[in-house]
PDB file of C-alpha atoms in Angstrom:
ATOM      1  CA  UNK A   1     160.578 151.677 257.005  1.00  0.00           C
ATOM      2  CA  UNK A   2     158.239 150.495 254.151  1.00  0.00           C
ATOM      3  CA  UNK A   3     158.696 147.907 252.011  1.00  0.00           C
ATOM      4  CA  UNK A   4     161.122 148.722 248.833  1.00  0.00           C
ATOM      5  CA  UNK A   5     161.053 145.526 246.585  1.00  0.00           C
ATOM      6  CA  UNK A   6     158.036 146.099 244.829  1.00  0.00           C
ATOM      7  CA  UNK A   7     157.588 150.469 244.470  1.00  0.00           C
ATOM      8  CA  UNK A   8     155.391 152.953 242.235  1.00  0.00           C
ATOM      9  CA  UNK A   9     156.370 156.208 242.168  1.00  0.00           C
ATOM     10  CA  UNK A  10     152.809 158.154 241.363  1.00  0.00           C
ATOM     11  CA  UNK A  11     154.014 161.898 240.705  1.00  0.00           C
ATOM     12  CA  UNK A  12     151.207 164.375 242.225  1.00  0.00           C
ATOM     13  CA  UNK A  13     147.923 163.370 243.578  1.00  0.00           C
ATOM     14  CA  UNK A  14     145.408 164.858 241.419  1.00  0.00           C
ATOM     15  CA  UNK A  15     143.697 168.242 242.396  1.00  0.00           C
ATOM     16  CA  UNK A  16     139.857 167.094 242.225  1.00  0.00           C
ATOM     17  CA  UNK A  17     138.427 164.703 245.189  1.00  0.00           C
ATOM     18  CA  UNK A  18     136.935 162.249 243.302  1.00  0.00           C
ATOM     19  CA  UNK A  19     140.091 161.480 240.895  1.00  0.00           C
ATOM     20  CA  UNK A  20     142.203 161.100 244.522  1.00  0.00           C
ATOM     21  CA  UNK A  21     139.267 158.658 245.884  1.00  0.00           C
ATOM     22  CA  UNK A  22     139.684 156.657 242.336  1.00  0.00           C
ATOM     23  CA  UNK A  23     143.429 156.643 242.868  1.00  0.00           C
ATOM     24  CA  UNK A  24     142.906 155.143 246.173  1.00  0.00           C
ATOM     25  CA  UNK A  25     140.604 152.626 244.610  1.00  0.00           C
ATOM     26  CA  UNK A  26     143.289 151.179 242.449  1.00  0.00           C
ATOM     27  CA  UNK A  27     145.526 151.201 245.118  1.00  0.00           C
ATOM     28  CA  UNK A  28     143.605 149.032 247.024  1.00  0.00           C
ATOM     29  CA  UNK A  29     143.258 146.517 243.320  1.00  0.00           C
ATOM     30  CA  UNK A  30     147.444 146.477 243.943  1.00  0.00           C
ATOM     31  CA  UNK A  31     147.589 145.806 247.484  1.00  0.00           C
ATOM     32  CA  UNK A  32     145.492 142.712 246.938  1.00  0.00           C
ATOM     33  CA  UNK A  33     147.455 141.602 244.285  1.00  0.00           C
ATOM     34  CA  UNK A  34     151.108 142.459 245.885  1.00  0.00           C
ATOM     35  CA  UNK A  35     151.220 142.657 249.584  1.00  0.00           C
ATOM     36  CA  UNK A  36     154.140 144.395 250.040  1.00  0.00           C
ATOM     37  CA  UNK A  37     153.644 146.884 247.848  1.00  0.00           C
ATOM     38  CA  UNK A  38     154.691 150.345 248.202  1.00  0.00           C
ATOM     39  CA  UNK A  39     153.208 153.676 246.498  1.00  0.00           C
ATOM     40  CA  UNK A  40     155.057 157.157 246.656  1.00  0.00           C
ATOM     41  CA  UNK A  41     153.305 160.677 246.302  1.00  0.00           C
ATOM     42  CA  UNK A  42     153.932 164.508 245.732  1.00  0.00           C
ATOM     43  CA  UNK A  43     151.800 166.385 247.445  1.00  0.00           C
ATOM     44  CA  UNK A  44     150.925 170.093 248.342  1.00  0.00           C
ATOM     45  CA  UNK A  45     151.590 171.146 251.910  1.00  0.00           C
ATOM     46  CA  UNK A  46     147.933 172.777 251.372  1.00  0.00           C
ATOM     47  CA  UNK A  47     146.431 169.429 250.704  1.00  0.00           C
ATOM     48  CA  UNK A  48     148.066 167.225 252.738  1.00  0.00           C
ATOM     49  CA  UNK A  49     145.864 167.068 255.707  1.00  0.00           C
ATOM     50  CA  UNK A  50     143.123 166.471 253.639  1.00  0.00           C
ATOM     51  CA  UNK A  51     144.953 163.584 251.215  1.00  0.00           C
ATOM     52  CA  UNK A  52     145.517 162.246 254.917  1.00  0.00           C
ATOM     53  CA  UNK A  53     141.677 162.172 255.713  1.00  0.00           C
ATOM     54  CA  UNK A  54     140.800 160.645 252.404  1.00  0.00           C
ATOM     55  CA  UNK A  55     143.803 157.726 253.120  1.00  0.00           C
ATOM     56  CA  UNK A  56     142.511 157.084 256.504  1.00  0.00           C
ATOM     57  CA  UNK A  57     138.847 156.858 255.073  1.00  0.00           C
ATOM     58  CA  UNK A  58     139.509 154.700 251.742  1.00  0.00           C
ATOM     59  CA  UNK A  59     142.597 152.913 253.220  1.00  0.00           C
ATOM     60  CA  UNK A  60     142.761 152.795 257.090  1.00  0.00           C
ATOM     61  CA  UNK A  61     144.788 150.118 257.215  1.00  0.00           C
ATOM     62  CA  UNK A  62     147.849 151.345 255.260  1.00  0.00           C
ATOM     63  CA  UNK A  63     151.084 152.781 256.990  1.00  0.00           C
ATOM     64  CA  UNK A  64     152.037 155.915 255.685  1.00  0.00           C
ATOM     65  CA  UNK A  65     155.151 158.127 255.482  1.00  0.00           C
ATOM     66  CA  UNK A  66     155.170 162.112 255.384  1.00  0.00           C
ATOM     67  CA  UNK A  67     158.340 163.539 254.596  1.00  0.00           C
ATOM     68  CA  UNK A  68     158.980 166.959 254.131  1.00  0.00           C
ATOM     69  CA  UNK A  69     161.992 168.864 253.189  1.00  0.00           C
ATOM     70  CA  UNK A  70     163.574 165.260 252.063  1.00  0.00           C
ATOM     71  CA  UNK A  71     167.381 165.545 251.946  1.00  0.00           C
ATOM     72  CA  UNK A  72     167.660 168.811 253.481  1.00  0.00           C
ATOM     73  CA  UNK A  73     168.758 170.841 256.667  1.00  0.00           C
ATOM     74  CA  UNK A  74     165.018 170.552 258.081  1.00  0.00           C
ATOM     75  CA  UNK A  75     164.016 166.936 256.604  1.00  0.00           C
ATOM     76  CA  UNK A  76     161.331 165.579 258.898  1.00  0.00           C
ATOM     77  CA  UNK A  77     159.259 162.382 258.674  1.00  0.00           C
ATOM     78  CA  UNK A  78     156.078 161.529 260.415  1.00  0.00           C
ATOM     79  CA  UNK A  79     154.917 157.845 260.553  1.00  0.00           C
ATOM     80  CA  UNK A  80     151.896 156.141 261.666  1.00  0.00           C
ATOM     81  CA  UNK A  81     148.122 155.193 260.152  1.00  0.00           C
ATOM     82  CA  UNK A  82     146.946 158.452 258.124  1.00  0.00           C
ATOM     83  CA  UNK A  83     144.268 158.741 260.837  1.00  0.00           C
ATOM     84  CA  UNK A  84     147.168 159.248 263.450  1.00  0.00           C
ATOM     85  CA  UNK A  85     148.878 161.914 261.733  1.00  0.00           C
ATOM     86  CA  UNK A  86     146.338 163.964 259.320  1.00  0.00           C
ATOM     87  CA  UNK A  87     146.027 166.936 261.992  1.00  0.00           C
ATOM     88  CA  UNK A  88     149.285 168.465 261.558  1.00  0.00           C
ATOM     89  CA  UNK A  89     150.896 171.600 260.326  1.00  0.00           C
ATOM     90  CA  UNK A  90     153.080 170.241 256.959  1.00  0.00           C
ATOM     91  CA  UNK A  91     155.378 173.325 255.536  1.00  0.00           C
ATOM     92  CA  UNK A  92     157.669 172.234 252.368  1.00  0.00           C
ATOM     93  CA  UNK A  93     157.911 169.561 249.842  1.00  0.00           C
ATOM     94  CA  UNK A  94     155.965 166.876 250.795  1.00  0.00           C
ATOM     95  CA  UNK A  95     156.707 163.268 249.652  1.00  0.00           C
ATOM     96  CA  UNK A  96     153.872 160.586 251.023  1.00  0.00           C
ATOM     97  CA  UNK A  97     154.848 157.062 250.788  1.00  0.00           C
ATOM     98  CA  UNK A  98     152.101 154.178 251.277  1.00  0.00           C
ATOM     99  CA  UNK A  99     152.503 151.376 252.599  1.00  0.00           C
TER     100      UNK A  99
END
């Protein structure tokens, strides 16, 4: 459901707060430069909720994607504004897209 012409694939969030808030800084830089630009994430099922807080905060206006267990017998995928779906229970491999 997002966008898939223009993608960056990011690797892992990093651990510390403040380097997360900076990554979200440059993401907004990109998304006024390319519009349809779409940014994919690891992230820690023990983090997630709070990645989600941080994206709703610093980028409320981005779709995002949480997809755990991706290509396997339990794959699931939640959709919506960060601020929509940051209150969950996320078990597995977690793969955020951005959007």
């Amino acid at each position: 459901g997002a966008p898939a012409s223009v993608f960056t694939f990011m690797g892992f969030l990093p651990k510390r707060t403040n380097e997360v808030k900076k990554v979200f800084a440059k993401l907004q830089q990109h998304k006024s430069i390319e519009k349809d630009m779409t940014f994919i994430f690891y992230e820690s099922p023990h983090r997630i909720n709070e990645t989600l807080a941080l994206i709703a905060e610093h980028l409320p206006e981005m779709n995002v994607s949480v997809t755990r267990e991706m290509t396997k017998q339990y794959e699931e995928t939640v959709r919506g504004l960060a601020s929509e779906i940051k209150d969950r229970e996320y078990r597995g491999e977690i793969t955020l897209v951005i959007s």
